[in-house]
Amino acid sequence: MANVDLRFTLVIRLFIDPSPPILGIVSVTYDTIRVSAMENSTADYLKTCIFPIGEGPCLYIATVNSNTFSGLNASRIYSVQGVAVFQNQESSPAVLLSVYTAPTSPTATVTAQVNNTLTVSFNETSNTTAFNVCIHLSNGSCTPTAATSPTVFEDLIHSGNYTVEIIGVFNNAESTPAIIAPVYTG
């Protein structure tokens, strides 16, 4: 009986977990956070998720360059996580802690107009930690600075046409400005 030479080749494929992705915050509003994700190693795809601090679970969704998470709560602290996937092997999570959604825009009114002075009052419509306020002529611009309500703007020009901007701040996230315009001095 002839000898039968049976030889087998065993191929073992070993995959090393990919590196965690690089996460960044692109933009924040009162109800959305847009997250960018870049791979830090060769990966088949990336996944990101978001959840309020102290809550969970974090449900991952596939990410292409960036994801916009909407329907969030204003003035809330979120955690963003991302993982890279290569051949079904997941990286350890990249984590962004303490991402703040912005507050909603304040409500504001001009409560007094006397000659070259304007008094503006404003209220939060969601949790805020500070307010930034400024005033400018209708064809100009201004840089809002920290203020409390009511704020008195003095030494304005007589019979001036002004615009007032009030921004609510929750930690480092700013609301869209509440704008009062036109406002006329006496």
XYZ file of C-alpha atoms in Angstrom:
186
model
C 0.000 0.000 0.000
C 1.411 3.323 -1.043
C 2.113 5.888 1.625
C -0.236 8.851 1.570
C 1.375 12.157 2.502
C -1.230 14.319 4.070
C -0.041 17.782 4.914
C -2.144 20.601 6.210
C -1.315 24.258 6.337
C -2.856 26.066 9.262
C -3.215 29.780 8.806
C -3.839 31.791 11.907
C -4.794 35.429 11.486
C -4.169 37.575 14.496
C -5.602 41.057 14.680
C -4.342 43.681 17.041
C -6.903 46.080 18.436
C -6.804 49.437 16.642
C -5.865 52.617 18.457
C -8.684 54.753 19.873
C -9.897 57.475 17.500
C -9.159 61.168 17.965
C -12.335 62.977 18.999
C -13.126 66.660 18.804
C -16.091 68.950 19.322
C -17.090 70.794 16.151
C -20.042 72.797 17.414
C -22.474 73.007 20.314
C -25.959 74.487 20.586
C -28.630 74.139 23.240
C -29.819 70.808 21.825
C -27.043 69.503 19.561
C -23.402 68.485 19.833
C -21.459 67.825 16.639
C -18.501 65.491 17.135
C -15.605 64.864 14.761
C -13.775 61.543 14.772
C -10.524 60.670 13.039
C -8.888 57.288 13.067
C -5.559 57.056 14.848
C -4.682 53.776 13.132
C -6.033 51.748 10.239
C -9.635 50.955 11.063
C -12.581 49.641 9.107
C -14.893 52.215 10.637
C -15.462 54.377 13.704
C -18.340 54.513 16.147
C -19.324 57.317 18.519
C -21.929 57.755 21.197
C -23.087 60.343 23.720
C -24.846 60.212 27.070
C -25.551 62.531 30.016
C -22.963 62.296 32.783
C -24.161 59.853 35.408
C -26.537 58.128 33.029
C -26.276 55.562 30.302
C -25.898 53.315 28.449
C -23.909 54.813 25.598
C -25.353 53.441 22.351
C -22.771 53.597 19.567
C -23.574 54.570 16.001
C -21.259 54.356 12.987
C -19.449 57.623 12.255
C -18.208 59.129 9.011
C -15.943 62.076 9.820
C -18.520 63.610 12.151
C -21.808 62.914 13.867
C -24.426 65.400 15.001
C -26.242 64.325 18.149
C -29.511 66.227 18.356
C -32.518 66.328 20.650
C -30.290 66.891 23.684
C -31.197 68.868 26.791
C -30.063 72.463 27.185
C -27.515 73.286 29.897
C -26.534 69.673 30.440
C -23.196 67.899 30.884
C -22.531 65.056 28.437
C -19.813 62.493 27.845
C -18.799 61.581 24.296
C -17.097 58.277 23.494
C -15.644 56.824 20.322
C -14.130 53.507 19.306
C -12.303 52.301 16.203
C -13.228 48.909 14.724
C -10.865 46.695 12.729
C -11.925 43.183 11.733
C -14.542 43.222 14.509
C -11.900 44.139 17.087
C -12.747 47.328 18.962
C -10.273 49.803 20.372
C -10.496 51.032 23.896
C -12.840 54.066 24.020
C -11.636 57.598 23.436
C -13.579 59.727 25.913
C -14.468 63.410 26.052
C -15.778 64.265 29.494
C -17.749 67.347 30.466
C -19.078 68.473 27.113
C -21.681 71.135 27.841
C -24.744 71.937 25.798
C -25.541 75.634 25.663
C -28.443 77.245 27.448
C -31.379 78.520 25.459
C -31.393 82.202 24.583
C -32.313 84.529 27.447
C -35.421 86.666 27.422
C -34.628 90.362 27.567
C -36.385 93.713 27.648
C -35.395 97.357 27.735
C -36.838 98.624 31.001
C -35.781 102.282 30.814
C -34.761 104.785 28.139
C -33.627 108.127 29.515
C -31.693 110.515 27.290
C -28.350 108.780 26.669
C -28.941 105.841 29.035
C -30.542 102.424 28.478
C -31.409 99.876 31.143
C -31.782 96.247 30.036
C -33.180 93.370 32.074
C -32.848 89.704 31.161
C -33.786 86.291 32.498
C -32.565 82.786 31.871
C -34.812 80.386 30.011
C -32.688 77.398 31.026
C -29.936 76.924 33.567
C -27.122 79.451 33.121
C -23.936 80.161 35.035
C -23.393 83.678 33.619
C -24.571 86.261 31.110
C -22.588 88.216 28.543
C -24.063 91.486 27.342
C -23.121 94.292 24.948
C -24.625 97.175 22.982
C -23.734 98.681 19.626
C -25.076 101.073 17.063
C -27.277 99.410 14.470
C -24.510 99.384 11.862
C -21.767 98.244 14.249
C -20.783 95.277 16.372
C -19.676 94.585 19.926
C -17.968 92.009 22.112
C -20.219 90.748 24.922
C -18.739 90.841 28.419
C -19.962 89.485 31.754
C -22.901 91.358 33.222
C -25.799 90.999 35.622
C -29.438 91.976 35.267
C -30.372 94.777 35.043
C -27.476 96.280 33.101
C -27.286 100.039 32.574
C -25.602 101.391 29.447
C -24.587 104.999 29.914
C -22.981 107.767 27.875
C -24.708 106.709 24.672
C -25.351 109.165 21.874
C -28.646 111.054 21.906
C -31.275 109.829 19.459
C -29.168 106.758 18.721
C -30.376 103.563 17.056
C -28.874 100.684 19.090
C -28.848 96.897 19.176
C -28.478 95.004 22.466
C -27.130 91.436 22.553
C -27.519 89.119 25.558
C -25.907 85.681 25.687
C -26.541 83.003 28.280
C -23.552 80.924 29.356
C -23.494 77.448 30.875
C -19.908 76.762 31.866
C -18.087 77.243 28.539
C -21.112 76.864 26.225
C -22.871 79.989 24.964
C -26.447 80.402 23.786
C -27.364 82.124 20.580
C -27.719 85.828 21.331
C -31.030 87.310 22.380
C -31.195 90.502 20.347
C -33.211 93.615 21.135
C -33.365 95.948 18.137
C -33.952 98.652 17.324
C -33.581 100.463 20.641
C -33.621 104.254 20.556
C -32.093 106.620 23.066
C -33.876 109.852 23.871
